[in-house]
Short mmCIF file of the C-alpha atoms (twelve columns), coordinates in Angstrom:
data_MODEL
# 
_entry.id   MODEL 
# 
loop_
_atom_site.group_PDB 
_atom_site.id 
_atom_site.type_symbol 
_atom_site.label_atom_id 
_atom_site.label_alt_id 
_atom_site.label_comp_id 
_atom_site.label_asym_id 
_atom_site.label_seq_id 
_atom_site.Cartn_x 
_atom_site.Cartn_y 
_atom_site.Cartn_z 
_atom_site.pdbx_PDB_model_num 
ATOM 1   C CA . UNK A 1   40.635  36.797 34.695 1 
ATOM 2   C CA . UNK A 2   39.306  34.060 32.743 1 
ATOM 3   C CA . UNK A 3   36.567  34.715 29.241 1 
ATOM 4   C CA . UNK A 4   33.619  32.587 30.703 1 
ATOM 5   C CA . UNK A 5   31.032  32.988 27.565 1 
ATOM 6   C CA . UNK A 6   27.942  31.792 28.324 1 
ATOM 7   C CA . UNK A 7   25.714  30.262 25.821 1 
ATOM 8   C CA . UNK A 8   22.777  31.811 25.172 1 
ATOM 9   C CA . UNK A 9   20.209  28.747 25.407 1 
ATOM 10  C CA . UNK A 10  17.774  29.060 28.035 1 
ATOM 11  C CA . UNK A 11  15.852  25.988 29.397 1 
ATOM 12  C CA . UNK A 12  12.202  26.444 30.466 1 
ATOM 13  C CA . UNK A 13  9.348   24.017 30.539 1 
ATOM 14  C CA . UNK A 14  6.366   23.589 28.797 1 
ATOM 15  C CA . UNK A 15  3.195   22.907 30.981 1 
ATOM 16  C CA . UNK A 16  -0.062  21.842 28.678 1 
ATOM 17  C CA . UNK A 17  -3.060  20.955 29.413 1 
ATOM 18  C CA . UNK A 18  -3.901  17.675 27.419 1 
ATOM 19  C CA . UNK A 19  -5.472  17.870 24.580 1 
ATOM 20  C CA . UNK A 20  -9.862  17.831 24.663 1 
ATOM 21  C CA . UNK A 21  -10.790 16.355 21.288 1 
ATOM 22  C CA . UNK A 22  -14.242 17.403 22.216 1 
ATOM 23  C CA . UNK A 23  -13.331 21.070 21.861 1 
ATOM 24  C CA . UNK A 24  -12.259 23.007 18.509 1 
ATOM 25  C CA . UNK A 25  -8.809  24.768 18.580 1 
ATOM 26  C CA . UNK A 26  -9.373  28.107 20.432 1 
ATOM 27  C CA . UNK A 27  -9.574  31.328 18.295 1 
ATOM 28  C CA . UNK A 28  -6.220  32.857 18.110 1 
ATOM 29  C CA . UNK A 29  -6.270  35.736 20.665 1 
ATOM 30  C CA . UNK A 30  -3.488  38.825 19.802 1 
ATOM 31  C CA . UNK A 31  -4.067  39.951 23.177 1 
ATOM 32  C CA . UNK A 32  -3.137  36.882 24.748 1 
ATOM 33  C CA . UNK A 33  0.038   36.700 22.293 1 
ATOM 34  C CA . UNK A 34  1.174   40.589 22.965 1 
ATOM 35  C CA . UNK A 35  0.564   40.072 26.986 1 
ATOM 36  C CA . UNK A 36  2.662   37.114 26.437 1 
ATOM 37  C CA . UNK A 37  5.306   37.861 24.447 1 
ATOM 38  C CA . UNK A 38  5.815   41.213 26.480 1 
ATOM 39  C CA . UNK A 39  6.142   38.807 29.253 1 
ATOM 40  C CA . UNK A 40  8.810   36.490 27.472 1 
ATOM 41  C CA . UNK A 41  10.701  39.459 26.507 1 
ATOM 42  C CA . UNK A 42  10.603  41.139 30.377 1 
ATOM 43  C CA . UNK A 43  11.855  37.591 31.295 1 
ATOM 44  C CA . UNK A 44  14.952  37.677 28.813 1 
ATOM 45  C CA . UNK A 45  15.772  40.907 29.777 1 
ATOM 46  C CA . UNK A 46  16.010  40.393 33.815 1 
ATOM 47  C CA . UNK A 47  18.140  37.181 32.554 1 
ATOM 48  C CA . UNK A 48  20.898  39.230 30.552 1 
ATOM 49  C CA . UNK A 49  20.762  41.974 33.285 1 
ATOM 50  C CA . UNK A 50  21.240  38.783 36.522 1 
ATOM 51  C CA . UNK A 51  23.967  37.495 33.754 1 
ATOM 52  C CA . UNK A 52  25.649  40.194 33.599 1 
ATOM 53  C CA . UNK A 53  25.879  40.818 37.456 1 
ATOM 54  C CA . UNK A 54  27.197  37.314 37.730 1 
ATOM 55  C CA . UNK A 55  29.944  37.524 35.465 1 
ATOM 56  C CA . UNK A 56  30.633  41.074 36.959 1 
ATOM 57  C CA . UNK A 57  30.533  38.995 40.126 1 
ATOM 58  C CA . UNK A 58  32.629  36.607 39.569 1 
ATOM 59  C CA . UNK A 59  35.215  38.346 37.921 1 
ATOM 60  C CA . UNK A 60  35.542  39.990 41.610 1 
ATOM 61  C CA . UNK A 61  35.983  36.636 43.477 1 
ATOM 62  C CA . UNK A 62  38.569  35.421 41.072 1 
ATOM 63  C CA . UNK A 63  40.531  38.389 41.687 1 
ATOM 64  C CA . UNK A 64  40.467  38.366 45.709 1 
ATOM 65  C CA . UNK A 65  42.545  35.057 44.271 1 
ATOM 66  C CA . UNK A 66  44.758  36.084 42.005 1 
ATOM 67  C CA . UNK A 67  45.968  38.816 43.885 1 
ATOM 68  C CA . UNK A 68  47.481  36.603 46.666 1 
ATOM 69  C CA . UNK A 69  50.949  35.800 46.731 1 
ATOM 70  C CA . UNK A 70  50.559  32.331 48.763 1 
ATOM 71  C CA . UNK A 71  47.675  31.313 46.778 1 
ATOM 72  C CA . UNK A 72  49.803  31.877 43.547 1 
ATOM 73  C CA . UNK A 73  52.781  29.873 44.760 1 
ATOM 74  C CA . UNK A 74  50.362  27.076 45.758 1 
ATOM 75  C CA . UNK A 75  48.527  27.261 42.294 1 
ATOM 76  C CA . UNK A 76  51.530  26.835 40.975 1 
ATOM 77  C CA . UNK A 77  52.555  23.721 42.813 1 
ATOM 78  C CA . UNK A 78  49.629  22.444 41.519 1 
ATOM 79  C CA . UNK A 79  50.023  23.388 37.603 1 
ATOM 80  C CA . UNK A 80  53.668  21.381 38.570 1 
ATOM 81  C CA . UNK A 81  51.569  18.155 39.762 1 
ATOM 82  C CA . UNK A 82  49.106  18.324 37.430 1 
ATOM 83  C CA . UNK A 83  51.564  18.270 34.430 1 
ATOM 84  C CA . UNK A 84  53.151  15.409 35.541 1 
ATOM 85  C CA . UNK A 85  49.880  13.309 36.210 1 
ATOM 86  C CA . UNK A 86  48.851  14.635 32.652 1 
ATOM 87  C CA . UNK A 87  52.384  13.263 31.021 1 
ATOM 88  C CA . UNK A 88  52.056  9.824  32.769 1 
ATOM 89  C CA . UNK A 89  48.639  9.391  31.903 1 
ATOM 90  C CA . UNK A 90  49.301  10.312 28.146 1 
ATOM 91  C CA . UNK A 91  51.790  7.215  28.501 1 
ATOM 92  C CA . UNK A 92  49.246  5.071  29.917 1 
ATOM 93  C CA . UNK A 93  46.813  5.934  27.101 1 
ATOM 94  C CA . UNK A 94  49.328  4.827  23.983 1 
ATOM 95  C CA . UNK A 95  48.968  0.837  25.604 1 
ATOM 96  C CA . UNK A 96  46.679  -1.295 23.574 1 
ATOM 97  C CA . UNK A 97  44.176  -2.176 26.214 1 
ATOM 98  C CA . UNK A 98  44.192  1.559  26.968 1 
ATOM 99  C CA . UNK A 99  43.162  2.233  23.434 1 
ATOM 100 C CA . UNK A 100 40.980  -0.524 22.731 1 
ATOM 101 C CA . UNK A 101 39.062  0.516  25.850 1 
ATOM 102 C CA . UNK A 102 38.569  4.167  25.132 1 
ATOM 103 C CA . UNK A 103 37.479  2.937  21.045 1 
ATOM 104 C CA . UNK A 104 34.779  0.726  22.910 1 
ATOM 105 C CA . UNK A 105 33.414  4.519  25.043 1 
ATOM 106 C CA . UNK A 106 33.663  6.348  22.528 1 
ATOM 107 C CA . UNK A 107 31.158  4.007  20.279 1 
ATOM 108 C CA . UNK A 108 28.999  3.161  23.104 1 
ATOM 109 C CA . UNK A 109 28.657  7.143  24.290 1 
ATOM 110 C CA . UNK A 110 28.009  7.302  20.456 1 
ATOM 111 C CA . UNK A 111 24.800  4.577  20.822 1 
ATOM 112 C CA . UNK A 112 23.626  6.221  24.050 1 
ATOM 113 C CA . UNK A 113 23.792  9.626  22.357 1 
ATOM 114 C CA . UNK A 114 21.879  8.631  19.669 1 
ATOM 115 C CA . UNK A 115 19.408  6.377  21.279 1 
ATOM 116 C CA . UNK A 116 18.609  9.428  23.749 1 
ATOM 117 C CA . UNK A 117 17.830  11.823 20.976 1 
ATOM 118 C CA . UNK A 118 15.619  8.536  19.497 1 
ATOM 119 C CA . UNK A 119 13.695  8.246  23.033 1 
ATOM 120 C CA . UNK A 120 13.045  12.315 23.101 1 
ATOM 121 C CA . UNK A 121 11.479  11.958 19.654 1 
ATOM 122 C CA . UNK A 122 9.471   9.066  20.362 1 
ATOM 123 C CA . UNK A 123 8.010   10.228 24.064 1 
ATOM 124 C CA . UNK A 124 7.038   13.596 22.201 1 
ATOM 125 C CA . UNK A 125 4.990   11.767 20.068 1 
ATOM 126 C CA . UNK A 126 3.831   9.719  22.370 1 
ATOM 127 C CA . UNK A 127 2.683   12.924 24.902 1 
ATOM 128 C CA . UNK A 128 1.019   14.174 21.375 1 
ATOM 129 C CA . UNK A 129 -1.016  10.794 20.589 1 
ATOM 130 C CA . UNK A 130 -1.879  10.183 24.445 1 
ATOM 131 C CA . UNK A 131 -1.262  13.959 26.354 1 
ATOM 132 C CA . UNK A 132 0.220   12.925 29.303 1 
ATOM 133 C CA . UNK A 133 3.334   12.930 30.752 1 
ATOM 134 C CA . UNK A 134 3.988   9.420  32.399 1 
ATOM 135 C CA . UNK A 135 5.169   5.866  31.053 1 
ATOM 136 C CA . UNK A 136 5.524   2.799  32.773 1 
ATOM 137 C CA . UNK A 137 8.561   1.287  31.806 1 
ATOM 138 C CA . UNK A 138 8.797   -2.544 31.052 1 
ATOM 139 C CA . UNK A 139 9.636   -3.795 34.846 1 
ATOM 140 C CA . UNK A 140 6.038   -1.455 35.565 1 
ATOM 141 C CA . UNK A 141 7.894   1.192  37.513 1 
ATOM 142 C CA . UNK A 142 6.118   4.831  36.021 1 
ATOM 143 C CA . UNK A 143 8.394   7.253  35.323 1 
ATOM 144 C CA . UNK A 144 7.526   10.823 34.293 1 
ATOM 145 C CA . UNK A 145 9.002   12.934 31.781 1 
ATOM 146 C CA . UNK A 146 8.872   16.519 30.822 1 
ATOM 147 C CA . UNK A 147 9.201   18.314 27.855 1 
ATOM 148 C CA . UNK A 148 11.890  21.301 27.474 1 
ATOM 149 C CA . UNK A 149 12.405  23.616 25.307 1 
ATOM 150 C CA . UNK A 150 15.761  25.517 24.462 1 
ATOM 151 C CA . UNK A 151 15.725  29.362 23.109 1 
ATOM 152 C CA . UNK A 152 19.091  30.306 21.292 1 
ATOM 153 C CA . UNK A 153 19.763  32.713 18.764 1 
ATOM 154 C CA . UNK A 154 18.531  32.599 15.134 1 
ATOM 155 C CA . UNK A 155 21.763  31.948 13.228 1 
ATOM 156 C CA . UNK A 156 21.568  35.132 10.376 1 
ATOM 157 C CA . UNK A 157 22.248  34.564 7.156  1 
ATOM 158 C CA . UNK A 158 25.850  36.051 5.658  1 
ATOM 159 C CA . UNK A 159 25.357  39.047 3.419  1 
# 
């Protein structure tokens, strides 16, 4: 059986109304917050409970696998192939085109990384300044884009 750990991030998506400068900020209602944080918390919990029926789950599949002789022999036929492919493709890599190629991904996955993180930062300010969710793009096509937002665990501090 393999140790699949799952990260704890959960995506969800935040739907606003835009923003009515006409109107002052609403009074900050506790029932509101209690009603929804009970609901946020219900949420979580059916999550680790479905996770932990997966895993459980899967664990099961694998081993209807595992626990065949002919699929084992054929697994490892292809552990035999794959080590090969994965020797003569370490080969190919030490050429100089080979190198110089994968220097020229790496900095360009490097730009695109960063330039992505750039975009999200910009298109959240721009949904603040203007409250909606669409941009037409220089060529005038309109794309839409929505905001998401991640919950992981608080890192603690070390005693």
């Amino acid at each position: 059986m393999s140790d699949t750990t799952q990260s704890p991030v959960q995506d969800a998506e935040i739907v606003t109304e835009p923003p009515n400068p006409s109107s002052p900020p609403p009074a900050f209602d506790i029932n509101a917050y209690n009603a929804t944080l009970e609901i946020v918390r219900h949420r979580l919990t059916l999550l680790e409970k479905a996770r932990a029926e997966m895993k459980t789950l899967n664990e099961m599949y694998n081993d209807i696998f595992t626990n065949d002789d002919g699929y084992n022999e054929a697994d490892k036929v292809v552990k035999e192939a794959l080590k090969k492919k994965k020797d003569v493709k370490a080969q190919l890599a030490k050429q100089t085109a080979a190198v110089e190629t994968y220097g020229k991904i790496k900095d360009l996955k490097a730009q695109i990384k960063d330039n992505e993180e750039a975009l999200s930062q910009e298109l959240m300010e721009y949904y603040k300044t203007s409250g909606v969710t669409e941009i037409e793009t220089e060529d005038g096509d309109v794309q839409e884009f929505k905001i998401v937002v991640k919950l992981k665990a608080k890192k603690r501090a070390e005693k």
